Amino acid sequence: MRYIIIGAGAIGGTVAGRLTEAGHDVVLVARGAHYEALRDHGLRVSTPDGARTHPLPTVQHPHELGELHPDDVLFLAVKTQDSQAALDDWSLRPVAGGGTAAQRLPLICAQNGVESERMALRRFRHVYGMCVWLPSTYVEPGAVSAAGAPYTGILHLGRYPSGVDETARAIAADLEMTKLLAPVVPDVMRWKYGKLLANLINAIEAVSGPVTSSAAIELLTRAQAEGRTVLKAAGIEAASEQEQAEARGDRIRFEAVEGAPRSGSSSWQSLARGTGTIEADYLNGEIALLGRLHGVPTPVNEGLRQVANAFAREQRQPGSMPVDEMTALLDALGRG
């Protein structure tokens, strides 16, 4: 199989590097300065076991690849707010032997949140969810790092909305030839909802810095309590924190990566890079959406969504609002 990594940032780039090390064909899809660096100098992946540079075919647009192969796998690793454009770009691409990518090729949604799978299923027949636990960082154009060891990450994989098949097993086998764990599960969205609850921390960290103070921990506790309440009201089951921790066990620990200090969450990195967007609509905003659908108030998550989006639009520095100030702002928004 050939893996087309749509969004070769921290997650996509790390997976691409590990697949390449195991001898698999990989194509990178990127844009802007990152695309230029990858095209001209290759993909540099730094991990606790060293740094490697991989000269890989890199494109900005699907038409640059021409006709796709019947054994291609589309690996969607853009932020959810960029999913729609990527699905539009790739769904109608022709595949050798007839048909389109949407009709014939598997599409893996390797992203935070739970919305991209629904977006994809409107177009693609063969959609797979992936719950990504892979601590990684976009270092600079052309370079990513990942701090996990001895395994780089754990990627629960299954069909969307549920089930397993031979394609999922074959993809998992390829991933596990590398330093990645890829359990194939029939209930992948249960794992992704569990990760969603954990990712409610992202907006707090992005706006106010590491969640270590009692005030920050209290705010996270409130956000996650709202999340659990709305999931229960919606009849949605989520993998527990204990189950997720047991799945990782002692197989993934953080180690220093020379020349590539570990940064914050994906949301923190979006603010640090000044992208102008952030994934809060699909993390805290997912909780707010479910709350509205099921009559459950979610003022903390709605407030976090608003504040994180304002930080992204205004290109404010991550961690620049003290947590007490943010808490007061959220409480005011909740009363409004």
XYZ file of C-alpha atoms in Angstrom:
336
model
C 0.000 0.000 0.000
C 1.025 3.579 -0.652
C 0.196 6.084 2.085
C -0.793 9.596 1.053
C -0.366 11.753 4.162
C -2.736 14.706 3.776
C -1.386 17.178 6.300
C 2.248 16.310 6.962
C 2.508 18.273 10.210
C 3.355 16.957 13.665
C 1.140 13.848 13.516
C 1.186 13.223 9.774
C 4.906 13.852 9.504
C 5.761 11.538 12.392
C 3.621 8.714 10.995
C 5.102 9.308 7.535
C 8.616 9.055 8.924
C 7.931 5.825 10.786
C 6.210 4.244 7.760
C 9.126 5.239 5.545
C 11.632 3.688 7.947
C 9.705 0.415 7.637
C 9.979 0.498 3.849
C 6.490 1.680 2.902
C 5.743 4.060 0.042
C 4.702 7.474 1.343
C 3.618 10.709 -0.335
C 3.410 13.940 1.658
C 0.792 16.634 1.110
C 1.619 20.039 2.569
C 1.410 23.726 1.750
C 3.293 26.999 2.036
C 6.739 27.104 3.602
C 6.342 23.571 4.958
C 5.745 22.241 1.449
C 8.780 24.089 0.097
C 11.050 22.761 2.853
C 9.801 19.192 2.408
C 10.194 19.380 -1.361
C 13.685 20.888 -1.237
C 15.231 19.250 1.806
C 13.083 16.265 2.797
C 11.204 15.465 6.004
C 13.299 15.607 9.167
C 11.853 13.542 12.026
C 13.534 13.764 15.429
C 12.781 11.161 18.103
C 14.557 9.925 21.230
C 16.382 7.383 19.047
C 17.830 10.062 16.783
C 17.000 12.312 13.844
C 16.451 11.110 10.294
C 15.773 12.965 7.078
C 13.541 11.315 4.492
C 13.474 12.588 0.901
C 9.842 11.900 0.013
C 7.606 12.879 -2.890
C 5.693 15.974 -1.793
C 2.747 17.742 -3.405
C 0.456 20.662 -2.628
C -2.546 19.541 -4.667
C -3.893 16.083 -5.592
C -3.758 16.753 -9.341
C 0.047 16.775 -9.041
C -0.114 13.021 -8.384
C -2.220 12.296 -11.432
C -4.226 9.098 -11.270
C -4.282 7.436 -7.856
C -3.394 3.791 -7.270
C -6.006 1.173 -6.286
C -3.922 0.317 -3.208
C -3.510 3.913 -1.999
C -4.538 4.829 1.541
C -5.554 8.424 2.234
C -4.361 9.440 5.708
C -6.147 12.643 6.735
C -4.103 14.488 9.371
C -5.115 18.120 8.854
C -6.879 19.955 11.667
C -10.630 19.344 11.604
C -11.321 22.926 10.540
C -9.408 22.114 7.330
C -11.094 18.760 6.680
C -13.837 20.027 4.380
C -11.401 21.549 1.906
C -9.228 18.431 1.921
C -12.220 16.138 1.346
C -13.351 18.348 -1.529
C -9.879 18.170 -3.076
C -9.435 14.407 -2.850
C -12.856 12.774 -3.136
C -13.230 13.056 -6.920
C -9.673 12.148 -7.893
C -9.646 9.293 -10.454
C -8.236 5.898 -9.510
C -6.487 3.657 -12.022
C -8.899 1.024 -13.261
C -11.951 3.255 -12.850
C -13.877 5.065 -10.160
C -12.889 7.825 -7.779
C -11.035 8.032 -4.496
C -14.349 8.459 -2.679
C -15.687 5.263 -4.221
C -12.651 3.027 -3.927
C -9.987 4.156 -1.462
C -9.863 3.928 2.327
C -9.720 7.260 4.161
C -8.340 7.381 7.702
C -9.369 10.316 9.907
C -6.341 10.681 12.189
C -7.526 13.792 14.015
C -8.781 15.092 17.316
C -12.524 15.450 17.728
C -15.302 13.317 16.264
C -16.613 15.376 13.349
C -14.279 14.579 10.445
C -15.574 11.024 10.134
C -19.124 12.327 9.602
C -17.863 14.844 7.048
C -15.946 12.126 5.228
C -18.797 9.618 5.153
C -20.899 12.052 3.136
C -18.434 11.453 0.275
C -16.281 8.397 0.971
C -17.566 4.835 1.149
C -14.678 3.481 3.213
C -14.011 5.687 6.233
C -11.866 4.715 9.210
C -11.526 6.498 12.531
C -8.191 6.721 14.283
C -7.772 7.754 17.910
C -4.341 9.373 17.979
C -2.191 9.415 21.087
C 1.143 10.527 19.700
C 2.967 13.354 21.507
C 4.595 15.286 18.675
C 5.592 18.804 17.675
C 5.863 20.797 14.462
C 9.338 22.224 14.993
C 9.790 24.334 11.860
C 9.064 23.998 8.135
C 10.232 20.548 7.076
C 10.852 19.277 10.614
C 8.796 17.505 13.273
C 9.652 15.756 16.522
C 8.034 13.070 18.670
C 8.962 12.427 22.299
C 7.391 8.994 22.865
C 9.570 5.984 23.705
C 10.078 3.083 23.344
C 6.964 3.363 21.138
C 6.256 6.638 19.385
C 2.487 6.498 19.819
C -0.685 4.451 19.973
C -3.256 4.686 17.163
C -6.537 2.868 17.785
C -8.079 2.113 14.394
C -11.468 0.886 13.186
C -14.149 1.390 10.586
C -16.537 4.283 10.952
C -19.095 4.226 12.456
C -18.062 0.819 13.828
C -16.556 -2.519 12.944
C -13.279 -3.923 11.648
C -12.232 -5.385 8.313
C -9.175 -6.699 6.491
C -8.191 -3.230 5.315
C -8.019 -1.985 8.903
C -5.959 -5.027 9.876
C -3.580 -4.538 6.938
C -3.050 -0.856 7.758
C -2.483 -1.689 11.425
C 0.064 -4.341 10.456
C 1.975 -1.779 8.393
C 1.952 0.712 11.277
C 3.120 -1.900 13.749
C 6.151 -2.677 11.588
C 7.340 0.675 12.926
C 7.533 2.001 16.477
C 3.794 2.600 16.524
C 1.075 0.618 18.251
C -2.144 0.249 16.232
C -4.865 -1.758 18.012
C -7.762 -2.588 15.681
C -11.021 -2.053 17.565
C -14.699 -2.402 16.598
C -15.657 0.699 18.598
C -13.102 3.287 17.545
C -15.440 6.216 18.214
C -15.718 5.204 21.864
C -11.963 5.754 22.031
C -12.231 9.047 20.167
C -14.902 10.332 22.567
C -12.622 9.414 25.453
C -9.834 11.403 23.785
C -12.291 14.266 23.217
C -12.823 14.589 26.965
C -9.053 14.671 27.482
C -8.649 17.279 24.722
C -10.909 19.743 26.560
C -7.666 20.772 28.235
C -6.295 22.123 24.949
C -8.069 25.492 24.961
C -7.125 26.150 28.601
C -3.473 25.365 27.927
C -3.413 27.337 24.685
C -4.857 30.469 26.295
C -3.364 30.309 29.805
C -0.400 27.951 29.686
C 0.303 24.596 31.374
C -2.577 23.290 33.481
C -0.717 22.917 36.753
C -2.195 25.490 39.148
C -5.211 24.691 41.298
C -7.257 27.310 39.403
C -6.419 25.765 36.011
C -7.121 22.244 37.257
C -10.468 23.391 38.665
C -11.400 24.931 35.310
C -10.482 21.702 33.501
C -12.524 19.707 36.008
C -15.555 21.880 35.256
C -15.102 21.520 31.491
C -14.765 17.741 31.685
C -17.733 17.426 34.047
C -19.864 19.204 31.437
C -18.474 16.838 28.821
C -19.330 13.701 30.755
C -22.824 15.029 31.469
C -23.610 15.731 27.822
C -22.201 12.403 26.629
C -24.410 10.625 29.142
C -27.441 12.656 28.027
C -26.651 11.791 24.398
C -26.198 8.088 25.170
C -22.595 8.184 23.950
C -20.058 5.883 25.576
C -16.461 7.030 25.975
C -13.366 5.062 26.884
C -12.409 5.891 30.467
C -9.174 7.573 31.525
C -8.147 4.338 33.217
C -8.777 2.298 30.078
C -6.749 4.724 27.990
C -3.899 4.686 30.485
C -3.911 0.891 30.590
C -3.763 0.755 26.787
C -0.625 2.897 26.824
C 0.794 1.211 29.896
C 4.527 1.751 30.234
C 5.064 1.385 26.507
C 5.067 5.150 25.886
C 6.972 7.569 28.066
C 8.309 11.026 27.299
C 12.022 11.340 26.603
C 14.126 14.305 25.567
C 14.632 14.877 21.865
C 17.914 16.619 21.067
C 17.436 19.972 19.377
C 13.642 19.730 19.465
C 12.114 20.706 22.817
C 8.603 19.396 23.355
C 5.937 22.087 23.056
C 2.286 22.178 24.049
C -0.839 20.617 22.573
C -1.925 20.913 18.954
C -4.011 23.964 19.925
C -1.008 25.605 21.589
C 1.026 24.943 18.447
C -1.648 26.542 16.245
C -1.423 29.756 18.272
C 2.374 29.647 18.373
C 2.491 29.359 14.572
C -0.044 32.157 14.110
C -2.215 30.093 11.781
C -5.298 32.210 12.537
C -7.395 29.119 13.305
C -7.723 26.649 16.152
C -9.650 23.402 16.599
C -11.736 24.570 19.574
C -14.980 24.427 17.564
C -14.506 20.667 17.279
C -13.341 20.025 20.852
C -15.057 22.317 23.367
C -17.516 23.216 20.607
C -18.516 19.566 20.235
C -19.543 19.538 23.894
C -21.483 22.783 23.419
C -23.228 21.327 20.368
C -24.267 18.162 22.205
C -25.418 20.292 25.116
C -27.744 22.271 22.875
C -29.043 19.104 21.230
C -29.833 17.450 24.563
C -30.770 20.379 26.779
C -27.631 20.398 28.934
C -25.973 23.735 29.827
C -22.271 23.869 28.883
C -21.157 27.424 29.746
C -17.516 26.538 30.435
C -16.949 24.758 27.143
C -18.848 27.391 25.167
C -16.759 30.093 26.819
C -13.511 28.226 26.145
C -14.531 27.843 22.512
C -15.142 31.572 22.173
C -11.946 32.655 23.926
C -9.707 30.202 22.042
C -11.159 31.293 18.706
C -10.627 34.960 19.610
C -6.977 34.218 20.472
C -6.508 32.526 17.091
C -8.215 35.282 15.090
C -6.237 38.011 16.865
C -3.019 35.940 16.652
C -2.360 36.364 20.362
C 0.527 34.523 21.965
C -0.272 31.165 23.595
C -0.393 31.190 27.368
C -0.714 34.980 27.578
C -3.988 35.232 29.559
C -3.668 34.403 33.287
C -6.002 31.595 34.272
C -7.777 33.748 36.896
C -8.539 36.321 34.214
C -9.814 33.619 31.875
C -11.981 32.068 34.590
C -13.559 35.442 35.342
C -14.165 36.007 31.627
C -15.791 32.584 31.233
C -18.016 33.183 34.242
C -19.087 36.529 32.755
C -19.810 34.922 29.381
C -21.820 32.213 31.141
C -24.019 34.828 32.812
C -24.585 36.654 29.533
